[in-house]
PDB file of C-alpha atoms in Angstrom:
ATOM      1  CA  UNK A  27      16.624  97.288 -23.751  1.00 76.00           C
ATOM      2  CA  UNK A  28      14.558  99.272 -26.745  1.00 82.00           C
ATOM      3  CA  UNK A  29      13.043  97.581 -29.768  1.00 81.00           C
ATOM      4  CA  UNK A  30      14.546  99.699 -32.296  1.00 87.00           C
ATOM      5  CA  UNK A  31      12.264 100.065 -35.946  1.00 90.00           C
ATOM      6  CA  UNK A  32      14.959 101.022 -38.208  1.00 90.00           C
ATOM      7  CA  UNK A  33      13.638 101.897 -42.200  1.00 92.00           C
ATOM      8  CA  UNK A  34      15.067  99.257 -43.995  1.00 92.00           C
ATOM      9  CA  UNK A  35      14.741 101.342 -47.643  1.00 92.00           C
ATOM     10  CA  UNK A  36      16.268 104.527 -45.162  1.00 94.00           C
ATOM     11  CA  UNK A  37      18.331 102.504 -42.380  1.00 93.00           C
ATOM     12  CA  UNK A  38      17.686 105.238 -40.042  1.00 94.00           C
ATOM     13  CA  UNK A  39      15.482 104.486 -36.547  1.00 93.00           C
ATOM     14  CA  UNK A  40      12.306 106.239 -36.873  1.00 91.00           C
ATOM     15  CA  UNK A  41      11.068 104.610 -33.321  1.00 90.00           C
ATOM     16  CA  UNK A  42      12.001 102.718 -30.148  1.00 89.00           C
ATOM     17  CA  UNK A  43       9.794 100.459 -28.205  1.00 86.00           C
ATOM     18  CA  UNK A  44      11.004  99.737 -24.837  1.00 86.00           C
ATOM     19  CA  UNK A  45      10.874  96.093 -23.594  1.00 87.00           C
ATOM     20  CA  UNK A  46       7.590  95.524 -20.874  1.00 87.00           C
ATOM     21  CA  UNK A  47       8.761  94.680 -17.454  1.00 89.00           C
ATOM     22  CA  UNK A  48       7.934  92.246 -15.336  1.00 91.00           C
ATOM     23  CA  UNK A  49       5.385  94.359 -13.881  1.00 93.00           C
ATOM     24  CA  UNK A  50       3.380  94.958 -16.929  1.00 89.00           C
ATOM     25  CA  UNK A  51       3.136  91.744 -17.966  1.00 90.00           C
ATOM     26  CA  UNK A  52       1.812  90.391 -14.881  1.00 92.00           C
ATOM     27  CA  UNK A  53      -0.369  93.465 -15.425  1.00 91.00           C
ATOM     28  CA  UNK A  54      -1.207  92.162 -18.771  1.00 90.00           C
ATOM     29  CA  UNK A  55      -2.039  88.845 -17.061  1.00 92.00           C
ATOM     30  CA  UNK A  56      -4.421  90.827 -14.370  1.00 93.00           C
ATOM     31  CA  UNK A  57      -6.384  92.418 -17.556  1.00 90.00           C
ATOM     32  CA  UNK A  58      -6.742  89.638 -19.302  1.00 92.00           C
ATOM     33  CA  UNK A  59      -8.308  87.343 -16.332  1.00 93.00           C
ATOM     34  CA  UNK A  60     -10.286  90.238 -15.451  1.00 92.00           C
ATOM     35  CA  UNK A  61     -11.670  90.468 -19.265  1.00 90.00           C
ATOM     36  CA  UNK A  62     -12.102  86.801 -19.664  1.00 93.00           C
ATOM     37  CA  UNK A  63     -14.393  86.825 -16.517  1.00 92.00           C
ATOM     38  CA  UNK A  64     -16.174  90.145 -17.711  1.00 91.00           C
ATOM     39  CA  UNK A  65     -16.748  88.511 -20.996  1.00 90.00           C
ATOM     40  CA  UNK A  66     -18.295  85.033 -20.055  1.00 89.00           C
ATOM     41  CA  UNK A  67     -21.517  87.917 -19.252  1.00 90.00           C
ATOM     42  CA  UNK A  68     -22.072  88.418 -22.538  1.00 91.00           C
ATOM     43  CA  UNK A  69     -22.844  86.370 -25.902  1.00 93.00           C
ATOM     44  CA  UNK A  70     -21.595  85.985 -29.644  1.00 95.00           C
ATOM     45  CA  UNK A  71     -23.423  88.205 -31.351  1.00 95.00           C
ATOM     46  CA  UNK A  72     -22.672  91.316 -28.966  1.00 94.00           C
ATOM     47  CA  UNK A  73     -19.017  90.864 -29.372  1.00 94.00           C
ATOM     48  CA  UNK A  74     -19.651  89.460 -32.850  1.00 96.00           C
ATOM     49  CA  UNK A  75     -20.629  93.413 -32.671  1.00 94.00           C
ATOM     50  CA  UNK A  76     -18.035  94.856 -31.435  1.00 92.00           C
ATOM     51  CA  UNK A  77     -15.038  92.316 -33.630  1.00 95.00           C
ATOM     52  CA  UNK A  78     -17.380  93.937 -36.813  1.00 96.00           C
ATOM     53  CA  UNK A  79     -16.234  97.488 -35.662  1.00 94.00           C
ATOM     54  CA  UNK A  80     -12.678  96.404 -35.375  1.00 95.00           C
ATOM     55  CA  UNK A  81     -12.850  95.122 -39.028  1.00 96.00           C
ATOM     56  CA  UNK A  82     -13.841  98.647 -39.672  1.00 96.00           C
ATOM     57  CA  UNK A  83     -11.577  99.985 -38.166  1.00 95.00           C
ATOM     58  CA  UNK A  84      -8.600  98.470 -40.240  1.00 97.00           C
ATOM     59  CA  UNK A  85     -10.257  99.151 -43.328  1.00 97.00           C
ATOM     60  CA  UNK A  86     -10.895 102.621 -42.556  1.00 97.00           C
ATOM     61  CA  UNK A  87      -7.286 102.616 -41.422  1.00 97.00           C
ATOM     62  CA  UNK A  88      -5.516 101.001 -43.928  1.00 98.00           C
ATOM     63  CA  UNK A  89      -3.504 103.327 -45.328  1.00 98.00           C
ATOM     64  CA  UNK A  90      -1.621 104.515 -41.603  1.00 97.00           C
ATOM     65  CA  UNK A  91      -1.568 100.416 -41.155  1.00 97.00           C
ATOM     66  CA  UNK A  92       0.518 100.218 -44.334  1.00 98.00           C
ATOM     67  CA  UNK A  93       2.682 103.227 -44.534  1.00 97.00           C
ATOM     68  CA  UNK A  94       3.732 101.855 -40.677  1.00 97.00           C
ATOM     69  CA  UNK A  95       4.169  98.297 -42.168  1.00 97.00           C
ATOM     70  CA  UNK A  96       6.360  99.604 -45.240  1.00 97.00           C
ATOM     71  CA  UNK A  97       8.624 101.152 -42.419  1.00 96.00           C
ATOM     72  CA  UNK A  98       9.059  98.610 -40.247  1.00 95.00           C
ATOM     73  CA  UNK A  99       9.934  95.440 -42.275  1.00 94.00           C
ATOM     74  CA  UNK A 100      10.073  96.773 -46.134  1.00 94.00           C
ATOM     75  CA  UNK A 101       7.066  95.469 -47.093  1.00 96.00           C
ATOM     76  CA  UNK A 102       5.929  97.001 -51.197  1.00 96.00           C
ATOM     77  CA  UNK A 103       3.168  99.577 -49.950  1.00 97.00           C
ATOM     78  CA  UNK A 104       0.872  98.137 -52.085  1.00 98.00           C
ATOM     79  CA  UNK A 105       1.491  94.483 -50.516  1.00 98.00           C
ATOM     80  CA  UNK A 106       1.134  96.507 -47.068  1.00 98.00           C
ATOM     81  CA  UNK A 107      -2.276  98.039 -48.538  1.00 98.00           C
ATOM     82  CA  UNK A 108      -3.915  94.764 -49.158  1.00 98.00           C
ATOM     83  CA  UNK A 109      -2.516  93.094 -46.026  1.00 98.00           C
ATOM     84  CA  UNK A 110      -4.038  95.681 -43.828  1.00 98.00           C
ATOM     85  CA  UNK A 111      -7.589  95.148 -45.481  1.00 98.00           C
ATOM     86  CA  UNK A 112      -7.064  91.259 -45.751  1.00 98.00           C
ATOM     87  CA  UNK A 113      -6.670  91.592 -41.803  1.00 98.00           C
ATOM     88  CA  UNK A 114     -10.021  93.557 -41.484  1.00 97.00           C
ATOM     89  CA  UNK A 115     -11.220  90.952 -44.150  1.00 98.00           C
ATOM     90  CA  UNK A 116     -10.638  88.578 -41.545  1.00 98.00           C
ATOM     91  CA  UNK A 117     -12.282  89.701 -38.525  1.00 97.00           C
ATOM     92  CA  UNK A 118     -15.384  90.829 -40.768  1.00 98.00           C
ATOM     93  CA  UNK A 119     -15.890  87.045 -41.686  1.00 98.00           C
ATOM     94  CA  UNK A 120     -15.840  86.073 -37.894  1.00 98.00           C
ATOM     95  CA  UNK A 121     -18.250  88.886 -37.069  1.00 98.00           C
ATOM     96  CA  UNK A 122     -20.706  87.688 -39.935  1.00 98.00           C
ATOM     97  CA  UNK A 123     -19.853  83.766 -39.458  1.00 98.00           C
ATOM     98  CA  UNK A 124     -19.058  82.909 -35.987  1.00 97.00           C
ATOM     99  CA  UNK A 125     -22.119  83.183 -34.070  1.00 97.00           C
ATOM    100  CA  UNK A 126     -23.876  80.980 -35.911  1.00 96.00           C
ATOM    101  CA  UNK A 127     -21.016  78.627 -36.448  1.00 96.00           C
ATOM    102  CA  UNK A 128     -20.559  78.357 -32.913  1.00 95.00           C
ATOM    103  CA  UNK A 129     -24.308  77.707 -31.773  1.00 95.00           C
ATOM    104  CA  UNK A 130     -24.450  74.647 -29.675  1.00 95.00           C
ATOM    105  CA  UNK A 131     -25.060  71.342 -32.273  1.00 96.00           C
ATOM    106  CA  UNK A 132     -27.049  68.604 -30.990  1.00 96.00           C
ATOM    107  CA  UNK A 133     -26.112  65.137 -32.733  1.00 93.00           C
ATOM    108  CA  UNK A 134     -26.273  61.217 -31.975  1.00 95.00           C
ATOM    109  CA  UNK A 135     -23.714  58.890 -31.039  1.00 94.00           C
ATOM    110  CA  UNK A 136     -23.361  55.204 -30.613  1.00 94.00           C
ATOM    111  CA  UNK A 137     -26.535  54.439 -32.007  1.00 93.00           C
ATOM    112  CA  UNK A 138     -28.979  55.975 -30.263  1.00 94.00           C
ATOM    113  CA  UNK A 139     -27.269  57.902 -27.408  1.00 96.00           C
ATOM    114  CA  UNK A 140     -27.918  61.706 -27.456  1.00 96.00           C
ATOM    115  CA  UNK A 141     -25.211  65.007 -26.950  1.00 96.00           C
ATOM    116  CA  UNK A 142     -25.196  68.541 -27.849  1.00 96.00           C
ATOM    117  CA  UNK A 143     -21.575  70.022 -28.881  1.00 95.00           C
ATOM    118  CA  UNK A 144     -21.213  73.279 -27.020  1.00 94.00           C
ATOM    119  CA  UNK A 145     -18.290  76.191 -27.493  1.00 93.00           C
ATOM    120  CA  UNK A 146     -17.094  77.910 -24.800  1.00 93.00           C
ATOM    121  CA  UNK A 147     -14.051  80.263 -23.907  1.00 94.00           C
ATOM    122  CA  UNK A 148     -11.203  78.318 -22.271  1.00 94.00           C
ATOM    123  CA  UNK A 149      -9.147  81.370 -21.304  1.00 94.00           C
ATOM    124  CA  UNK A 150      -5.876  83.408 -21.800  1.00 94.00           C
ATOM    125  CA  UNK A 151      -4.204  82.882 -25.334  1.00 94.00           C
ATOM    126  CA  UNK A 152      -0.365  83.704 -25.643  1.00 93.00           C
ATOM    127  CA  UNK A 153       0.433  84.225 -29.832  1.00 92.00           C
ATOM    128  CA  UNK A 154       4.191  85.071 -30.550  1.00 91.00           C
ATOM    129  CA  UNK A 155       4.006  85.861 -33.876  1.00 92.00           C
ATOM    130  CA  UNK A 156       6.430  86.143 -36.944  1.00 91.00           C
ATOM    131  CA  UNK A 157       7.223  89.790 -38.746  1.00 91.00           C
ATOM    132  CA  UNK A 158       6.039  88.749 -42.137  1.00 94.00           C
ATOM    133  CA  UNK A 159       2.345  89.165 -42.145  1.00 95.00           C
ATOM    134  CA  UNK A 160       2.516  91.470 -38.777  1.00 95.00           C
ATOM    135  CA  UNK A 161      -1.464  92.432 -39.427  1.00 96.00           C
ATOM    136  CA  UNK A 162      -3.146  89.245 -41.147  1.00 97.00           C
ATOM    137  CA  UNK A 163      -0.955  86.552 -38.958  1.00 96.00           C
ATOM    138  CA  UNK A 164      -2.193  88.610 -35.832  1.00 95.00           C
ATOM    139  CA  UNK A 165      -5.631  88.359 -36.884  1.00 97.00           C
ATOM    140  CA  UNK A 166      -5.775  84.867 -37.590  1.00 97.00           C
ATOM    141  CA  UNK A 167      -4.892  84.425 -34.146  1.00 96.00           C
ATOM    142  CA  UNK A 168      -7.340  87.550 -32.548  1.00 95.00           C
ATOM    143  CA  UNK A 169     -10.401  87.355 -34.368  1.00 96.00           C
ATOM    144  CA  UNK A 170     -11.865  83.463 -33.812  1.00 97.00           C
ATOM    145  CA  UNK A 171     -10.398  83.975 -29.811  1.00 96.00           C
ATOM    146  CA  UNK A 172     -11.951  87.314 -29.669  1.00 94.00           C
ATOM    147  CA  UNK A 173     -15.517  86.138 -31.140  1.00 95.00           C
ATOM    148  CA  UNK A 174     -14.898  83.028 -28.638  1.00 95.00           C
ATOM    149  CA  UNK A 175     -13.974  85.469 -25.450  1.00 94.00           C
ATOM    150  CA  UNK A 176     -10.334  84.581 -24.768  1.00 94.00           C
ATOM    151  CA  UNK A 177      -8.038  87.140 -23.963  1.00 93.00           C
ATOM    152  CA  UNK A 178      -4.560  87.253 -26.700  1.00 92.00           C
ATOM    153  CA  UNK A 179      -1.849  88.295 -25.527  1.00 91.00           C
ATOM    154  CA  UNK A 180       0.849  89.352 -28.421  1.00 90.00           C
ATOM    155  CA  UNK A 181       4.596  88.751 -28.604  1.00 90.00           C
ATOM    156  CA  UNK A 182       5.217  90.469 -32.190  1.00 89.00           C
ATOM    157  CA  UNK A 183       8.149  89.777 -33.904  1.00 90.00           C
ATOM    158  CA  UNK A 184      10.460  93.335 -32.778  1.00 89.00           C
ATOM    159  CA  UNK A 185      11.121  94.164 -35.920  1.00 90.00           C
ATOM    160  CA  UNK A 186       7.785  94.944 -36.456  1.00 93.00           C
ATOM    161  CA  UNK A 187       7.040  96.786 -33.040  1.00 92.00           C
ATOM    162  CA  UNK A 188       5.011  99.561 -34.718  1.00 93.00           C
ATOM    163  CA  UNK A 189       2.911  97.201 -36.680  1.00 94.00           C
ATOM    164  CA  UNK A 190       1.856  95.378 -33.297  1.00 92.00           C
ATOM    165  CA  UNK A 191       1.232  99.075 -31.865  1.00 91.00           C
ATOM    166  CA  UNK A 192      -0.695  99.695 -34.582  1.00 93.00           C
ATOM    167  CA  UNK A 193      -2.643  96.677 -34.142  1.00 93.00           C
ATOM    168  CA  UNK A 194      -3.501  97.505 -31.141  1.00 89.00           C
ATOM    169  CA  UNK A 195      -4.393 101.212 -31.241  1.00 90.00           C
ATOM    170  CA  UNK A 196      -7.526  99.850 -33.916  1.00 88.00           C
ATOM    171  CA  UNK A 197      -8.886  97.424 -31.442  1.00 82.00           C
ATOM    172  CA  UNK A 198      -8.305 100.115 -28.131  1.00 77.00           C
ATOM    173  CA  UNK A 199     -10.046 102.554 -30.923  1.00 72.00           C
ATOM    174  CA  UNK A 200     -13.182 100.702 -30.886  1.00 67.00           C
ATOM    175  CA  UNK A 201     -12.996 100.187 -27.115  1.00 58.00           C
ATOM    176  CA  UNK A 202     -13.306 103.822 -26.949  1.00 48.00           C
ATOM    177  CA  UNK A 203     -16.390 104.302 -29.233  1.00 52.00           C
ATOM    178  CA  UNK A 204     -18.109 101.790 -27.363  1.00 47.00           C
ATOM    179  CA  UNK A 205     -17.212 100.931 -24.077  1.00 46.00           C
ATOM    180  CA  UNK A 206     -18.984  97.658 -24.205  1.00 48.00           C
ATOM    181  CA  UNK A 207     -16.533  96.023 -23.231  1.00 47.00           C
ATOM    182  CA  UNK A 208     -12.993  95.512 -21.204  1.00 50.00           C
ATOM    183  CA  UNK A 209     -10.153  96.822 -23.981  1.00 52.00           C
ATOM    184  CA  UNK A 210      -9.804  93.538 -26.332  1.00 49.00           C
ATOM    185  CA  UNK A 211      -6.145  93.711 -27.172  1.00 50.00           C
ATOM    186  CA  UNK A 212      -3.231  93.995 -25.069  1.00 53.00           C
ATOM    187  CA  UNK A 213       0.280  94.182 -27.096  1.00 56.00           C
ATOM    188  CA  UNK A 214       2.944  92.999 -24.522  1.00 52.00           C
ATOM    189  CA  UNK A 215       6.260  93.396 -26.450  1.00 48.00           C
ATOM    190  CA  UNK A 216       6.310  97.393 -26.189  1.00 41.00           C
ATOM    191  CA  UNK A 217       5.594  99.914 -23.586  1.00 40.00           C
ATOM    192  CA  UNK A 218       5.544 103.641 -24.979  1.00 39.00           C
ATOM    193  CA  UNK A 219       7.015 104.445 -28.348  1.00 39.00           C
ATOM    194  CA  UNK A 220       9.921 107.036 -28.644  1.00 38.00           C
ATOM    195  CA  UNK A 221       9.224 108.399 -32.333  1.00 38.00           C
ATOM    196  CA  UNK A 222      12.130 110.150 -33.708  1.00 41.00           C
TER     197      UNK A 222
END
């Protein structure tokens, strides 16, 4: 079975995404543990870092992330345009928020009695997500688990396969510049694409 992206203004396919086996997504599973114990080595800030380079990378993308977003589900490119940089809008406010938001917080309780609030990963995230907002819906999810060291794991909606490839190319992207770190995102409802 193929996820097929058909042009809704067109109706021809312009790509097929074959369903991941059973094989890669216990693969998936395998990368993610792997990443989630690599991570717990390293603190807020540096992948603060690295979640800063993937909002870079959608802005500097933006326009590839919207032309593939117009041909997947129809979306106005101009809606597509903003989406794509609200998404990298996103992750740039956890890179420039979230460490300090998520510094441990000493406070009182019952009276007198003293705690300090800590955050810490708590392991693999699944999203399935819907096709409307395939970028900013996505990030919402990514971003604060990214900055907090979970794995995600994405189901995208199949009509927007390409979107969710797409998605994943910017955050393998900045894998590749820096090598930092374990690749961040790992896009489980496609294997290759078949372009036509």
């Amino acid at each position: 079975m193929n996820f097929k992206i058909v042009n809704p203004y067109t109706g021809k396919e312009i790509a097929a995404y074959p369903v991941n086996s059973t094989e890669d997504i216990s693969d998936a599973l395998d990368r993610a543990d792997k990443y989630y114990s690599f991570q717990r080595r390293h603190t807020f800030d540096e992948r603060a870092q690295q979640l800063g380079q993937i909002a870079k990378a959608f802005h500097d993308n933006a326009e590839v992330l919207a032309k593939t977003a117009t041909e997947n589900m129809g979306k106005r490119h101009a809606e597509a345009l903003a989406e794509a940089n609200a998404a990298g809008n996103i992750a740039q406010y956890y890179a420039d928020n979230g460490p300090a938001a998520l510094q441990p917080k000493p406070y009182t309780y019952l009276g007198d009695k003293q705690a300090v609030m800590q955050y810490e990963s708590t392991g693999i995230v699944f999203a399935i997500e819907p096709w409307n907002f395939p970028y900013t819906q996505v990030m919402r999810v990514f971003a604060p688990n990214f900055l907090m060291g979970n794995p995600v794991i994405l189901k995208h909606a199949a009509i927007v396969a390409g979107c969710a490839d797409q998605f994943e190319k910017n955050g393998l992207q900045c894998h590749a510049r820096t090598r930092r770190f374990p690749k961040p995102v790992s896009n489980q409802r496609t294997g290759r694409s078949h372009h036509r």
